[in-house]
Short mmCIF file of C-alpha atoms in Angstrom, two decimals:
data_model
loop_
_atom_site.label_atom_id
_atom_site.label_comp_id
_atom_site.label_asym_id
_atom_site.label_seq_id
_atom_site.Cartn_x
_atom_site.Cartn_y
_atom_site.Cartn_z
CA UNK A 6 0.21 -0.25 0.11
CA UNK A 7 2.90 2.47 0.96
CA UNK A 8 5.06 1.48 -2.23
CA UNK A 9 1.81 2.12 -4.42
CA UNK A 10 1.27 5.50 -2.66
CA UNK A 11 4.52 6.50 -3.19
CA UNK A 12 4.85 5.19 -6.58
CA UNK A 13 1.30 7.26 -7.42
CA UNK A 14 3.36 10.14 -6.08
CA UNK A 15 5.95 9.72 -7.89
CA UNK A 16 3.93 9.79 -11.38
CA UNK A 17 2.33 12.79 -10.32
CA UNK A 18 5.14 14.39 -10.21
CA UNK A 19 6.67 13.60 -13.20
CA UNK A 20 3.15 14.56 -15.14
CA UNK A 21 3.61 17.50 -13.20
CA UNK A 22 7.35 17.96 -14.15
CA UNK A 23 6.12 17.77 -17.84
CA UNK A 24 3.31 20.05 -17.52
CA UNK A 25 4.47 23.05 -15.48
CA UNK A 26 7.66 22.88 -17.82
CA UNK A 27 5.80 23.01 -21.35
CA UNK A 28 3.57 25.37 -20.48
CA UNK A 29 5.64 27.97 -18.45
CA UNK A 30 8.36 27.62 -22.00
CA UNK A 31 5.59 28.73 -24.50
CA UNK A 32 4.74 31.79 -21.83
CA UNK A 33 8.23 32.45 -21.46
CA UNK A 34 9.02 32.73 -25.50
CA UNK A 35 5.34 33.22 -26.32
CA UNK A 36 6.07 34.84 -29.32
CA UNK A 37 7.89 31.59 -31.21
CA UNK A 38 4.91 29.88 -30.04
CA UNK A 39 2.13 31.76 -31.49
CA UNK A 40 4.19 32.13 -34.62
CA UNK A 41 4.60 27.93 -34.33
CA UNK A 42 0.57 27.40 -34.04
CA UNK A 43 0.38 29.58 -37.26
CA UNK A 44 2.88 26.54 -38.64
CA UNK A 45 0.93 23.98 -37.83
CA UNK A 46 -1.82 22.73 -40.51
CA UNK A 47 -4.72 23.66 -38.81
CA UNK A 48 -6.68 26.62 -39.86
CA UNK A 49 -4.64 30.06 -38.59
CA UNK A 50 -8.37 31.38 -37.31
CA UNK A 51 -8.14 28.81 -34.07
CA UNK A 52 -4.50 30.21 -33.25
CA UNK A 53 -5.71 32.63 -30.57
CA UNK A 54 -7.59 30.00 -28.79
CA UNK A 55 -5.10 27.47 -29.09
CA UNK A 56 -2.44 29.43 -27.79
CA UNK A 57 -4.16 30.27 -24.23
CA UNK A 58 -5.83 26.89 -24.19
CA UNK A 59 -2.70 24.63 -24.55
CA UNK A 60 -0.93 26.02 -21.68
CA UNK A 61 -3.86 26.86 -19.68
CA UNK A 62 -4.91 23.55 -19.75
CA UNK A 63 -1.38 22.13 -18.84
CA UNK A 64 -1.55 24.19 -16.32
CA UNK A 65 -4.97 22.88 -15.02
CA UNK A 66 -3.92 19.23 -14.90
CA UNK A 67 -0.41 19.80 -13.55
CA UNK A 68 -2.64 21.65 -10.40
CA UNK A 69 -5.36 18.45 -10.37
CA UNK A 70 -2.75 16.25 -9.80
CA UNK A 71 -1.76 17.62 -6.81
CA UNK A 72 -4.78 17.99 -4.78
CA UNK A 73 -5.95 14.23 -3.47
CA UNK A 74 -9.77 15.02 -4.43
CA UNK A 75 -9.15 16.03 -8.41
CA UNK A 76 -6.30 13.42 -8.92
CA UNK A 77 -8.24 10.96 -10.41
CA UNK A 78 -9.09 13.69 -13.03
CA UNK A 79 -6.11 15.01 -13.68
CA UNK A 80 -4.88 11.27 -14.27
CA UNK A 81 -7.64 11.06 -16.93
CA UNK A 82 -7.14 14.50 -18.68
CA UNK A 83 -3.15 14.13 -18.29
CA UNK A 84 -4.08 10.60 -20.73
CA UNK A 85 -6.21 12.40 -22.91
CA UNK A 86 -3.93 14.93 -23.35
CA UNK A 87 -0.84 12.57 -23.77
CA UNK A 88 -3.03 10.69 -26.15
CA UNK A 89 -4.13 13.94 -28.45
CA UNK A 90 -0.39 14.73 -28.67
CA UNK A 91 0.50 10.99 -29.04
CA UNK A 92 -1.48 10.69 -32.63
CA UNK A 93 -0.72 14.04 -33.85
CA UNK A 94 2.79 13.24 -33.13
CA UNK A 95 2.18 9.38 -35.14
CA UNK A 96 0.58 11.52 -37.69
CA UNK A 97 3.09 13.59 -38.44
CA UNK A 98 5.70 10.41 -38.49
CA UNK A 99 3.06 8.62 -41.72
CA UNK A 100 3.87 12.18 -43.47
CA UNK A 101 0.19 12.54 -43.37
CA UNK A 102 1.29 16.50 -43.66
CA UNK A 103 3.80 17.57 -45.90
CA UNK A 104 5.82 19.66 -43.20
CA UNK A 105 4.73 20.50 -39.75
CA UNK A 106 7.20 22.39 -37.33
CA UNK A 107 7.88 21.43 -34.25
CA UNK A 108 5.15 23.71 -31.36
CA UNK A 109 7.38 22.25 -27.99
CA UNK A 110 8.45 24.25 -25.48
CA UNK A 111 11.81 24.37 -24.37
CA UNK A 112 14.42 21.94 -24.62
CA UNK A 113 11.35 19.64 -25.70
CA UNK A 114 11.60 20.77 -29.46
CA UNK A 115 15.15 19.75 -29.96
CA UNK A 116 13.73 16.28 -30.46
CA UNK A 117 12.85 14.52 -33.43
CA UNK A 118 9.60 13.33 -34.04
CA UNK A 119 10.26 9.78 -33.05
CA UNK A 120 11.70 10.83 -29.80
CA UNK A 121 9.01 12.78 -29.39
CA UNK A 122 6.87 10.14 -30.08
CA UNK A 123 8.95 7.91 -27.57
CA UNK A 124 8.47 10.45 -24.82
CA UNK A 125 4.27 10.93 -25.39
CA UNK A 126 4.17 7.43 -25.18
CA UNK A 127 6.14 7.34 -21.98
CA UNK A 128 3.54 9.53 -20.17
CA UNK A 129 0.83 8.02 -21.78
CA UNK A 130 1.21 4.97 -20.51
CA UNK A 131 2.06 6.20 -16.74
CA UNK A 132 -1.29 8.29 -17.00
CA UNK A 133 -2.55 5.24 -17.26
CA UNK A 134 -0.73 3.71 -14.39
CA UNK A 135 -1.79 6.37 -12.55
CA UNK A 136 -5.79 5.93 -13.28
CA UNK A 137 -5.53 2.51 -12.74
CA UNK A 138 -4.03 3.09 -9.33
CA UNK A 139 -6.11 6.09 -7.91
CA UNK A 140 -8.68 4.57 -9.02
CA UNK A 141 -8.40 0.95 -7.18
CA UNK A 142 -7.23 3.19 -4.20
CA UNK A 143 -10.81 5.12 -4.57
CA UNK A 144 -12.92 1.86 -5.12
CA UNK A 145 -10.79 0.79 -1.85
CA UNK A 146 -11.59 3.38 0.10
CA UNK A 147 -15.29 3.63 -0.78
CA UNK A 148 -15.36 0.01 0.50
CA UNK A 149 -13.96 0.79 3.66
CA UNK A 150 -16.42 3.39 3.70
CA UNK A 151 -19.21 1.22 3.21
CA UNK A 152 -18.23 -1.50 5.68
CA UNK A 153 -17.74 0.89 8.16
CA UNK A 154 -21.60 2.10 8.18
CA UNK A 155 -22.98 -1.41 7.67
CA UNK A 156 -20.93 -2.47 10.88
CA UNK A 157 -22.20 0.57 12.97
CA UNK A 158 -25.78 -1.11 11.61
CA UNK B 3 3.15 9.98 4.07
CA UNK B 4 1.77 13.73 3.75
CA UNK B 5 4.96 14.85 4.16
CA UNK B 6 6.63 12.46 1.17
CA UNK B 7 3.93 13.62 -0.57
CA UNK B 8 4.67 17.45 0.04
CA UNK B 9 8.41 16.85 -0.84
CA UNK B 10 7.82 14.91 -3.94
CA UNK B 11 5.45 17.54 -5.41
CA UNK B 12 7.26 20.52 -4.30
CA UNK B 13 10.47 18.79 -5.22
CA UNK B 14 8.55 18.64 -9.49
CA UNK B 15 6.78 22.20 -9.34
CA UNK B 16 10.63 24.03 -8.44
CA UNK B 17 12.70 21.35 -10.97
CA UNK B 18 9.82 22.40 -13.43
CA UNK B 19 9.98 26.12 -13.12
CA UNK B 20 13.72 26.04 -12.79
CA UNK B 21 14.11 24.55 -16.07
CA UNK B 22 11.52 26.27 -17.98
CA UNK B 23 13.74 29.80 -16.83
CA UNK B 24 16.67 28.08 -17.40
CA UNK B 25 16.53 27.14 -21.01
CA UNK B 26 14.64 29.93 -21.79
CA UNK B 27 16.04 31.33 -25.42
CA UNK B 28 18.23 34.17 -24.52
CA UNK B 29 19.57 34.85 -27.92
CA UNK B 30 17.89 36.21 -31.19
CA UNK B 31 17.18 33.37 -33.83
CA UNK B 32 18.76 35.63 -36.70
CA UNK B 33 22.13 35.00 -34.72
CA UNK B 34 21.59 31.51 -36.17
CA UNK B 35 21.55 29.80 -40.35
CA UNK B 36 18.85 31.11 -41.94
CA UNK B 37 16.61 28.90 -43.72
CA UNK B 38 13.71 29.38 -46.26
CA UNK B 39 10.42 27.54 -47.15
CA UNK B 40 9.80 27.18 -50.83
CA UNK B 41 7.06 25.51 -50.74
CA UNK B 42 8.63 21.83 -50.99
CA UNK B 43 11.44 21.98 -48.49
CA UNK B 44 13.96 24.22 -46.74
CA UNK B 45 17.01 25.49 -48.33
CA UNK B 46 19.54 28.35 -46.71
CA UNK B 47 19.03 31.80 -47.62
CA UNK B 48 20.89 33.45 -49.93
CA UNK B 49 23.91 35.84 -49.47
CA UNK B 50 21.71 39.12 -49.77
CA UNK B 51 18.19 37.96 -49.17
CA UNK B 52 15.38 40.23 -47.66
CA UNK B 53 12.32 39.98 -46.33
CA UNK B 54 9.23 42.27 -47.55
CA UNK B 55 6.22 43.26 -45.52
CA UNK B 56 4.36 40.56 -44.85
CA UNK B 57 2.74 38.47 -41.97
CA UNK B 58 3.72 35.59 -43.13
CA UNK B 59 7.41 33.97 -42.00
CA UNK B 60 10.40 35.12 -44.26
CA UNK B 61 12.63 32.81 -42.62
CA UNK B 62 13.29 29.72 -40.73
CA UNK B 63 16.01 28.09 -37.55
CA UNK B 64 17.08 25.07 -37.01
CA UNK B 65 18.30 23.48 -33.88
CA UNK B 66 18.43 19.77 -34.73
CA UNK B 67 20.20 19.67 -37.86
CA UNK B 68 17.31 19.89 -39.87
CA UNK B 69 14.78 17.83 -38.83
CA UNK B 70 12.43 20.73 -37.76
CA UNK B 71 12.30 24.18 -38.41
CA UNK B 72 11.26 26.90 -36.17
CA UNK B 73 10.03 30.50 -37.50
CA UNK B 74 12.29 33.46 -37.21
CA UNK B 75 12.03 36.70 -39.91
CA UNK B 76 8.09 37.55 -40.54
CA UNK B 77 8.03 38.90 -43.88
CA UNK B 78 7.90 37.89 -47.39
CA UNK B 79 11.34 36.11 -48.40
CA UNK B 80 12.87 37.52 -51.33
CA UNK B 81 16.07 36.37 -52.45
CA UNK B 82 16.66 40.07 -54.73
CA UNK B 83 18.60 42.62 -52.66
CA UNK B 84 17.58 45.29 -54.60
CA UNK B 85 13.67 44.49 -53.87
CA UNK B 86 14.51 43.70 -50.47
CA UNK B 87 12.54 46.18 -47.94
CA UNK B 88 13.23 45.36 -44.47
CA UNK B 89 16.22 43.91 -42.99
CA UNK B 90 15.14 39.99 -40.34
CA UNK B 91 13.52 41.06 -37.84
CA UNK B 92 13.79 37.97 -34.85
CA UNK B 93 10.71 39.89 -33.56
CA UNK B 94 7.47 37.97 -35.40
CA UNK B 95 4.43 40.26 -36.58
CA UNK B 96 2.49 41.94 -33.55
CA UNK B 97 -0.52 39.39 -33.59
CA UNK B 98 -4.26 40.84 -32.91
CA UNK B 99 -3.85 40.49 -29.29
#
Protein backbone atom coordinates (compact mmCIF):
# COMPACT_ATOMS: atom_id res chain seq x y z
CA UNK A 1 0.00 0.00 0.00
CA UNK A 2 2.81 2.40 0.97
CA UNK A 3 4.86 1.51 -2.11
CA UNK A 4 1.82 2.03 -4.31
CA UNK A 5 1.21 5.44 -2.77
CA UNK A 6 4.84 6.48 -3.35
CA UNK A 7 4.58 5.26 -6.96
CA UNK A 8 1.43 7.36 -7.37
CA UNK A 9 3.23 10.43 -6.02
CA UNK A 10 6.17 9.82 -8.37
CA UNK A 11 3.84 9.49 -11.39
CA UNK A 12 2.05 12.71 -10.39
CA UNK A 13 5.40 14.45 -9.95
CA UNK A 14 6.60 13.35 -13.40
CA UNK A 15 3.41 14.57 -15.06
CA UNK A 16 3.52 17.85 -13.13
CA UNK A 17 7.16 18.26 -14.17
CA UNK A 18 6.22 17.79 -17.82
CA UNK A 19 3.13 20.00 -17.86
CA UNK A 20 4.51 22.87 -15.75
CA UNK A 21 7.72 22.91 -17.78
CA UNK A 22 5.91 22.76 -21.12
CA UNK A 23 3.37 25.46 -20.23
CA UNK A 24 5.89 27.83 -18.68
CA UNK A 25 8.24 27.47 -21.64
CA UNK A 26 5.38 28.43 -23.95
CA UNK A 27 4.51 31.50 -21.87
CA UNK A 28 8.16 32.55 -21.59
CA UNK A 29 8.63 32.46 -25.36
CA UNK A 30 5.06 33.28 -26.26
CA UNK A 31 5.74 35.03 -29.58
CA UNK A 32 7.65 32.06 -30.98
CA UNK A 33 4.96 29.71 -29.71
CA UNK A 34 2.31 31.85 -31.41
CA UNK A 35 4.13 31.76 -34.75
CA UNK A 36 4.73 28.02 -34.43
CA UNK A 37 1.03 27.45 -33.83
CA UNK A 38 0.34 29.53 -36.94
CA UNK A 39 2.51 27.10 -38.88
CA UNK A 40 0.59 24.03 -37.78
CA UNK A 41 -1.74 22.43 -40.35
CA UNK A 42 -4.76 23.83 -38.54
CA UNK A 43 -6.87 26.86 -39.49
CA UNK A 44 -5.00 30.03 -38.48
CA UNK A 45 -8.21 31.37 -36.96
CA UNK A 46 -7.80 28.76 -34.21
CA UNK A 47 -4.38 30.07 -33.20
CA UNK A 48 -5.51 32.89 -30.84
CA UNK A 49 -7.61 30.32 -28.94
CA UNK A 50 -5.14 27.42 -29.00
CA UNK A 51 -2.17 29.49 -27.76
CA UNK A 52 -4.10 30.07 -24.53
CA UNK A 53 -6.07 26.82 -24.27
CA UNK A 54 -3.06 24.48 -24.56
CA UNK A 55 -0.78 25.98 -21.86
CA UNK A 56 -3.72 26.78 -19.56
CA UNK A 57 -4.94 23.16 -19.85
CA UNK A 58 -1.45 21.98 -18.96
CA UNK A 59 -1.41 24.20 -15.86
CA UNK A 60 -4.92 23.03 -14.89
CA UNK A 61 -3.87 19.37 -15.17
CA UNK A 62 -0.80 20.05 -13.01
CA UNK A 63 -2.92 21.69 -10.32
CA UNK A 64 -5.50 18.87 -10.39
CA UNK A 65 -2.72 16.30 -9.91
CA UNK A 66 -1.63 17.95 -6.66
CA UNK A 67 -4.89 17.54 -4.77
CA UNK A 68 -6.22 14.13 -3.76
CA UNK A 69 -9.84 14.92 -4.66
CA UNK A 70 -9.04 15.99 -8.23
CA UNK A 71 -6.16 13.63 -8.91
CA UNK A 72 -8.17 10.99 -10.78
CA UNK A 73 -9.57 13.71 -13.05
CA UNK A 74 -6.00 14.94 -13.52
CA UNK A 75 -4.81 11.48 -14.58
CA UNK A 76 -7.70 11.10 -17.01
CA UNK A 77 -7.08 14.58 -18.46
CA UNK A 78 -3.38 13.85 -18.76
CA UNK A 79 -4.18 10.60 -20.56
CA UNK A 80 -6.48 12.40 -23.02
CA UNK A 81 -4.03 15.28 -23.68
CA UNK A 82 -0.99 13.01 -24.05
CA UNK A 83 -3.06 10.64 -26.19
CA UNK A 84 -3.97 13.51 -28.53
CA UNK A 85 -0.32 14.64 -28.71
CA UNK A 86 0.70 11.05 -29.47
CA UNK A 87 -1.86 10.72 -32.27
CA UNK A 88 -0.66 14.03 -33.71
CA UNK A 89 2.98 12.87 -33.56
CA UNK A 90 1.97 9.61 -35.22
CA UNK A 91 0.25 11.49 -38.04
CA UNK A 92 3.37 13.63 -38.53
CA UNK A 93 5.60 10.55 -38.61
CA UNK A 94 3.27 8.96 -41.16
CA UNK A 95 4.00 11.98 -43.42
CA UNK A 96 0.35 12.88 -43.51
CA UNK A 97 1.34 16.56 -43.62
CA UNK A 98 4.02 17.94 -45.98
CA UNK A 99 5.83 19.55 -43.08
CA UNK A 100 4.94 20.37 -39.49
CA UNK A 101 7.21 22.45 -37.29
CA UNK A 102 7.56 21.39 -33.70
CA UNK A 103 5.43 23.39 -31.33
CA UNK A 104 6.85 22.29 -28.03
CA UNK A 105 8.30 24.47 -25.37
CA UNK A 106 11.88 24.59 -24.13
CA UNK A 107 14.35 21.80 -24.79
CA UNK A 108 11.59 19.40 -25.91
CA UNK A 109 11.65 21.07 -29.33
CA UNK A 110 15.16 19.67 -29.87
CA UNK A 111 13.78 16.13 -29.99
CA UNK A 112 13.17 14.36 -33.26
CA UNK A 113 9.62 13.25 -34.03
CA UNK A 114 10.49 9.62 -33.20
CA UNK A 115 11.92 10.69 -29.85
CA UNK A 116 8.77 12.76 -29.38
CA UNK A 117 6.63 9.72 -30.00
CA UNK A 118 8.64 7.68 -27.47
CA UNK A 119 8.35 10.45 -24.87
CA UNK A 120 4.60 10.81 -25.47
CA UNK A 121 4.06 7.05 -25.25
CA UNK A 122 5.97 6.98 -21.97
CA UNK A 123 3.71 9.67 -20.50
CA UNK A 124 0.59 7.97 -21.89
CA UNK A 125 1.79 4.79 -20.16
CA UNK A 126 2.35 6.41 -16.78
CA UNK A 127 -0.99 8.22 -17.06
CA UNK A 128 -2.70 4.83 -17.53
CA UNK A 129 -0.84 3.44 -14.49
CA UNK A 130 -1.91 6.53 -12.54
CA UNK A 131 -5.56 6.09 -13.55
CA UNK A 132 -5.51 2.39 -12.55
CA UNK A 133 -3.83 2.88 -9.16
CA UNK A 134 -5.87 5.96 -8.26
CA UNK A 135 -9.14 4.25 -9.28
CA UNK A 136 -8.32 1.17 -7.15
CA UNK A 137 -7.39 3.41 -4.25
CA UNK A 138 -10.68 5.27 -4.56
CA UNK A 139 -12.62 1.99 -4.82
CA UNK A 140 -10.88 0.65 -1.71
CA UNK A 141 -11.62 3.86 0.21
CA UNK A 142 -15.32 3.67 -0.77
CA UNK A 143 -15.47 -0.06 0.21
CA UNK A 144 -13.88 0.63 3.61
CA UNK A 145 -16.30 3.50 4.24
CA UNK A 146 -19.28 1.27 3.32
CA UNK A 147 -17.99 -1.55 5.57
CA UNK A 148 -17.60 0.87 8.47
CA UNK A 149 -21.13 2.16 7.91
CA UNK A 150 -22.54 -1.41 7.83
CA UNK A 151 -20.67 -2.41 10.99
CA UNK A 152 -22.32 0.49 12.82
CA UNK A 153 -25.77 -0.74 11.70
CA UNK B 1 2.95 10.12 3.93
CA UNK B 2 1.83 13.74 3.64
CA UNK B 3 5.41 14.92 4.11
CA UNK B 4 6.66 12.58 1.38
CA UNK B 5 3.91 13.77 -0.94
CA UNK B 6 4.66 17.44 -0.25
CA UNK B 7 8.38 16.88 -0.80
CA UNK B 8 8.01 14.99 -4.09
CA UNK B 9 5.46 17.39 -5.56
CA UNK B 10 7.30 20.53 -4.40
CA UNK B 11 10.50 19.24 -5.94
CA UNK B 12 8.70 18.59 -9.22
CA UNK B 13 7.21 22.09 -9.34
CA UNK B 14 10.43 23.88 -8.33
CA UNK B 15 12.53 21.82 -10.74
CA UNK B 16 10.17 22.39 -13.69
CA UNK B 17 9.97 26.16 -13.06
CA UNK B 18 13.77 26.44 -12.77
CA UNK B 19 14.23 24.31 -15.90
CA UNK B 20 11.79 26.45 -17.89
CA UNK B 21 13.66 29.64 -16.97
CA UNK B 22 17.06 28.02 -17.51
CA UNK B 23 16.17 26.85 -21.01
CA UNK B 24 14.45 30.07 -22.03
CA UNK B 25 16.08 31.23 -25.28
CA UNK B 26 18.32 34.20 -24.52
CA UNK B 27 19.55 34.75 -28.06
CA UNK B 28 17.96 36.10 -31.17
CA UNK B 29 17.25 33.50 -33.80
CA UNK B 30 18.81 35.65 -36.52
CA UNK B 31 22.26 34.79 -35.16
CA UNK B 32 21.71 31.21 -36.42
CA UNK B 33 21.83 30.12 -40.09
CA UNK B 34 18.60 31.10 -41.79
CA UNK B 35 16.46 28.97 -44.11
CA UNK B 36 13.45 29.74 -46.23
CA UNK B 37 10.58 27.48 -47.21
CA UNK B 38 10.16 27.18 -50.97
CA UNK B 39 6.89 25.24 -50.81
CA UNK B 40 8.60 21.86 -50.92
CA UNK B 41 11.47 22.03 -48.44
CA UNK B 42 13.84 24.31 -46.57
CA UNK B 43 16.81 25.93 -48.29
CA UNK B 44 19.58 28.16 -46.93
CA UNK B 45 18.88 31.80 -47.68
CA UNK B 46 20.89 33.58 -50.32
CA UNK B 47 23.69 35.91 -49.23
CA UNK B 48 21.73 39.09 -49.89
CA UNK B 49 18.22 37.97 -49.11
CA UNK B 50 15.55 40.28 -47.81
CA UNK B 51 12.23 39.98 -46.03
CA UNK B 52 9.55 41.97 -47.79
CA UNK B 53 6.66 43.37 -45.84
CA UNK B 54 4.10 40.71 -44.98
CA UNK B 55 2.66 38.73 -42.13
CA UNK B 56 3.95 35.29 -43.14
CA UNK B 57 7.18 33.70 -41.95
CA UNK B 58 10.13 34.85 -44.00
CA UNK B 59 12.96 32.73 -42.60
CA UNK B 60 13.35 29.75 -40.31
CA UNK B 61 16.14 28.35 -38.15
CA UNK B 62 16.93 24.84 -36.97
CA UNK B 63 18.41 23.57 -33.73
CA UNK B 64 18.61 19.90 -34.64
CA UNK B 65 20.37 19.79 -37.98
CA UNK B 66 17.30 20.23 -40.15
CA UNK B 67 14.90 17.78 -38.53
CA UNK B 68 12.56 20.55 -37.41
CA UNK B 69 12.49 24.25 -38.27
CA UNK B 70 11.16 27.14 -36.23
CA UNK B 71 10.00 30.50 -37.57
CA UNK B 72 12.35 33.44 -37.18
CA UNK B 73 11.96 36.56 -39.30
CA UNK B 74 8.56 37.83 -40.41
CA UNK B 75 7.73 38.90 -43.95
CA UNK B 76 7.89 37.51 -47.45
CA UNK B 77 11.19 36.00 -48.53
CA UNK B 78 12.93 37.61 -51.46
CA UNK B 79 16.40 36.68 -52.65
CA UNK B 80 16.67 39.78 -54.82
CA UNK B 81 18.71 42.29 -52.80
CA UNK B 82 17.37 45.33 -54.60
CA UNK B 83 13.82 44.21 -53.81
CA UNK B 84 14.40 43.91 -50.08
CA UNK B 85 12.83 46.72 -48.12
CA UNK B 86 13.11 45.24 -44.68
CA UNK B 87 15.98 43.56 -42.85
CA UNK B 88 15.24 40.31 -41.00
CA UNK B 89 13.80 40.85 -37.60
CA UNK B 90 13.65 38.21 -34.89
CA UNK B 91 10.42 39.63 -33.52
CA UNK B 92 7.40 38.01 -35.20
CA UNK B 93 4.51 40.09 -36.39
CA UNK B 94 2.33 41.61 -33.71
CA UNK B 95 -0.87 39.64 -33.92
CA UNK B 96 -4.32 40.64 -32.80
CA UNK B 97 -3.97 40.10 -29.06
